[in-house]
XYZ file of C-alpha atoms in Angstrom:
273
model
C -20.389 -3.922 5.738
C -19.878 -4.312 2.078
C -18.226 -7.429 0.865
C -17.333 -9.114 -2.386
C -16.701 -12.850 -2.745
C -13.637 -13.693 -4.951
C -13.421 -16.617 -7.413
C -11.755 -18.697 -4.798
C -14.460 -18.040 -2.386
C -12.765 -15.269 -0.108
C -14.862 -12.414 1.244
C -13.172 -9.169 0.920
C -14.371 -6.031 2.611
C -14.392 -2.811 0.687
C -15.476 0.898 0.879
C -17.213 2.565 -2.226
C -18.208 6.182 -1.579
C -19.348 8.906 -3.927
C -19.358 9.229 -7.619
C -17.166 10.601 -10.557
C -13.899 9.332 -11.662
C -12.813 6.465 -9.355
C -9.806 6.727 -7.078
C -8.709 3.220 -5.630
C -6.513 3.041 -2.572
C -4.174 0.005 -1.776
C -2.873 0.059 1.854
C 0.236 -1.108 3.319
C 1.141 -3.855 5.754
C -0.048 -4.731 8.187
C -2.929 -2.062 7.918
C -6.426 -1.838 6.248
C -8.446 0.543 4.149
C -8.715 2.780 7.302
C -5.247 3.885 6.810
C -6.691 6.087 3.886
C -9.410 7.759 5.852
C -7.999 11.325 5.315
C -7.583 10.758 1.712
C -10.893 9.142 1.063
C -12.623 12.079 2.718
C -10.643 14.723 0.916
C -11.020 13.175 -2.699
C -14.645 12.242 -2.148
C -15.202 15.850 -1.111
C -13.407 16.943 -4.439
C -15.976 15.037 -6.550
C -14.295 11.504 -6.955
C -15.555 8.198 -6.308
C -13.317 6.702 -3.619
C -12.792 2.909 -3.259
C -10.615 0.933 -0.884
C -10.392 -2.630 0.326
C -9.054 -4.594 3.008
C -6.489 -6.914 1.452
C -7.329 -10.693 2.073
C -6.297 -11.622 5.642
C -6.185 -7.807 6.672
C -8.691 -5.776 8.432
C -12.195 -6.975 8.126
C -11.573 -9.271 5.120
C -11.631 -13.039 5.542
C -8.665 -14.353 7.364
C -7.023 -16.785 4.836
C -4.472 -19.432 5.530
C -3.519 -19.847 1.808
C -3.461 -17.307 -1.226
C -1.632 -14.622 0.769
C 0.579 -13.731 -2.280
C 0.913 -10.883 -4.784
C -0.402 -12.790 -7.865
C -3.577 -13.521 -5.834
C -3.852 -9.949 -4.482
C -3.541 -8.649 -7.923
C -6.282 -11.010 -9.130
C -8.351 -9.829 -6.219
C -8.246 -6.386 -7.545
C -8.912 -7.460 -11.054
C -12.083 -9.405 -9.917
C -13.279 -6.346 -7.676
C -12.730 -3.867 -10.385
C -14.827 -6.034 -12.828
C -17.406 -6.486 -10.192
C -17.635 -2.742 -9.825
C -17.161 -2.043 -13.583
C -14.435 0.508 -12.583
C -12.905 2.331 -15.562
C -10.299 5.303 -15.864
C -9.146 4.438 -12.335
C -6.669 6.482 -10.408
C -4.676 3.761 -8.550
C -2.986 4.657 -5.354
C -0.837 2.415 -3.344
C 1.361 2.751 -0.295
C 4.244 0.541 0.671
C 3.173 -2.951 -0.028
C 0.013 -1.608 -1.786
C 2.364 0.127 -4.348
C 3.703 -3.439 -5.243
C 0.054 -4.537 -5.393
C -0.689 -1.597 -7.832
C 2.431 -2.253 -9.951
C 1.770 -6.025 -10.001
C -1.864 -5.582 -10.931
C -0.896 -3.585 -14.054
C 2.020 -6.032 -14.909
C -0.384 -8.981 -14.549
C -3.728 -7.627 -15.820
C -2.835 -4.622 -18.064
C -3.880 -1.043 -17.842
C -6.973 -0.800 -19.736
C -8.991 0.209 -16.709
C -6.284 2.392 -15.407
C -5.751 6.274 -15.973
C -2.904 6.937 -13.669
C -0.955 5.629 -10.817
C 0.413 7.021 -7.526
C 2.992 4.971 -5.621
C 3.813 6.409 -1.987
C 6.579 4.921 0.125
C 6.114 2.070 -2.162
C 8.363 -1.273 -2.146
C 8.915 -1.501 -6.004
C 11.352 -2.500 -7.682
C 12.819 -4.743 -4.786
C 13.352 -4.332 -1.116
C 15.754 -7.008 -0.382
C 19.651 -6.247 -0.499
C 21.338 -8.448 -3.240
C 24.493 -8.090 -5.223
C 22.470 -6.273 -7.830
C 20.464 -4.145 -5.348
C 23.109 -2.990 -3.005
C 20.960 -0.414 -1.411
C 18.265 -2.829 -0.309
C 17.428 -4.011 3.151
C 19.328 -7.150 4.477
C 17.445 -10.429 4.893
C 18.168 -10.275 8.540
C 15.664 -7.296 9.055
C 12.921 -9.034 7.384
C 13.640 -12.152 9.352
C 13.185 -9.900 12.326
C 9.854 -8.565 11.161
C 8.700 -12.300 10.886
C 10.023 -13.099 14.346
C 8.226 -10.094 15.784
C 5.016 -10.771 14.033
C 5.024 -14.568 15.014
C 6.120 -14.059 18.653
C 4.259 -10.869 19.903
C 2.810 -8.981 16.952
C 0.763 -6.727 19.369
C 3.862 -5.071 20.880
C 5.569 -5.426 17.563
C 3.036 -3.437 15.820
C 3.136 -0.683 18.576
C 6.964 -0.522 18.336
C 6.787 -0.248 14.523
C 4.865 2.937 14.761
C 7.996 4.868 15.829
C 10.001 4.484 12.883
C 7.093 4.050 10.668
C 5.994 7.711 11.450
C 9.394 8.963 12.218
C 8.361 9.610 15.950
C 12.070 8.810 16.909
C 13.405 11.941 15.140
C 14.341 15.043 17.081
C 11.411 17.387 17.315
C 8.910 15.083 16.030
C 5.336 15.429 17.456
C 4.284 12.092 18.524
C 0.644 11.286 17.678
C -0.568 8.672 19.956
C -4.043 8.451 18.103
C -2.287 7.605 14.941
C -0.218 4.886 16.621
C -3.369 3.568 18.282
C -5.015 3.405 14.861
C -2.076 1.627 13.397
C -2.051 -1.018 16.173
C -5.976 -1.515 15.931
C -5.645 -1.945 12.144
C -2.830 -4.439 12.462
C -4.635 -6.488 15.340
C -7.739 -6.790 13.061
C -5.833 -8.846 10.438
C -4.915 -12.577 10.647
C -1.507 -13.378 11.812
C -0.794 -16.056 8.986
C -1.758 -13.615 6.272
C 0.578 -10.992 7.774
C 3.295 -13.459 8.144
C 2.987 -14.589 4.577
C 2.815 -11.050 3.255
C 6.239 -10.186 4.575
C 7.624 -12.182 1.791
C 5.607 -10.358 -0.708
C 6.900 -6.830 0.228
C 10.471 -8.035 0.790
C 11.468 -10.642 -1.806
C 9.256 -10.037 -4.784
C 10.927 -8.223 -7.654
C 8.622 -5.740 -9.273
C 10.969 -4.619 -12.059
C 9.076 -6.428 -14.967
C 5.677 -4.955 -13.521
C 7.195 -1.292 -13.570
C 8.283 -1.754 -17.305
C 4.889 -2.880 -18.129
C 3.235 0.316 -16.749
C 2.219 2.418 -19.750
C 0.412 5.132 -17.831
C 1.654 8.135 -15.962
C 2.897 7.461 -12.600
C 3.657 9.806 -9.578
C 6.206 8.369 -6.970
C 6.040 10.111 -3.561
C 8.557 9.281 -1.106
C 10.193 10.664 2.051
C 13.979 11.055 2.213
C 13.857 9.852 5.810
C 11.684 6.860 5.119
C 13.082 4.367 7.694
C 11.009 1.426 6.342
C 11.297 1.621 2.610
C 14.797 3.599 1.829
C 14.348 5.961 -0.839
C 17.578 5.008 -2.726
C 16.341 1.340 -3.246
C 12.891 2.156 -4.055
C 11.218 5.206 -5.709
C 14.659 6.595 -6.962
C 15.099 3.403 -9.001
C 11.377 2.908 -9.854
C 10.956 6.327 -11.351
C 13.633 5.618 -13.825
C 12.114 2.211 -14.831
C 8.584 3.340 -15.694
C 8.013 5.008 -19.120
C 6.389 8.062 -17.715
C 7.308 8.549 -14.087
C 7.566 11.714 -11.853
C 9.334 11.541 -8.563
C 8.443 13.943 -5.754
C 10.722 13.593 -2.596
C 9.451 14.905 0.913
C 12.467 16.330 2.621
C 12.398 14.594 6.222
C 9.323 12.628 5.012
C 8.653 9.306 6.898
C 7.240 6.104 5.541
C 3.681 7.297 6.789
C 3.994 10.669 5.083
C 0.310 10.399 3.732
C -0.765 10.654 7.243
C 1.817 12.941 8.717
C 1.891 15.353 5.768
C -1.695 14.669 4.560
C -2.548 18.189 3.513
C 0.695 18.305 1.167
C 0.264 14.915 -0.055
C -3.319 15.376 -0.962
C -2.528 18.641 -2.738
C 0.141 16.868 -4.755
C -1.980 13.983 -5.835
C -4.944 16.166 -6.812
C -2.694 18.225 -8.892
C -1.280 15.217 -10.545
C -4.713 13.694 -11.244
C -5.820 16.998 -12.709
C -2.788 17.396 -14.820
């Protein structure tokens, strides 16, 4: 296992394969870098250096009690990028990982970044408020907290159904994908998972989006049952200075796995543009 120790003495697992321009992947909650298997193989075969980490408390990284917040997540990326001396990075973030990418740039600048891709990402704000009427009510996030705290094993299994759109008519249920989701989730620590719910639901990333001065591709499914399009990518693409929005008709929250070939092709075209 390849690990890196942060300035606050936390061991983070990461993968670093191939050579060429670096493409860095930030995973969603409650997953790990394994969620990007398809993309890491594809882009590595296209001649890119592919890197992905397990966020602190997730996957094979150290299970932390404290520090499970977006400021620290962004600092972890900054320290890992410096450790690996990554430059001209293509940053790709899914869901919570999209917030992580945005907050990294907002907090540490874009000097090491070439472009960013946010897929099914949470920015600018998931929580429903008076100024964000299309957001998700707090009761839904309280339900995620309750499910995680009381029986996260069953909760993670159940979550795969709306996550990948397996509850839609005609959907081909992929049990292997469900099992992979569950396994990745159960590798992580419950305290980190519990704390991270606040980070993807209540953190406002508007200022981070405004700070992004590199091209951004937003990819989102119009049937995303986890991060609704109207409260996320549709708004975020208007906030960033140079944003492109690509909507997948019928696309789920897990479209990078369900529609991997199309997603990979779209991201490759964006990188090369």
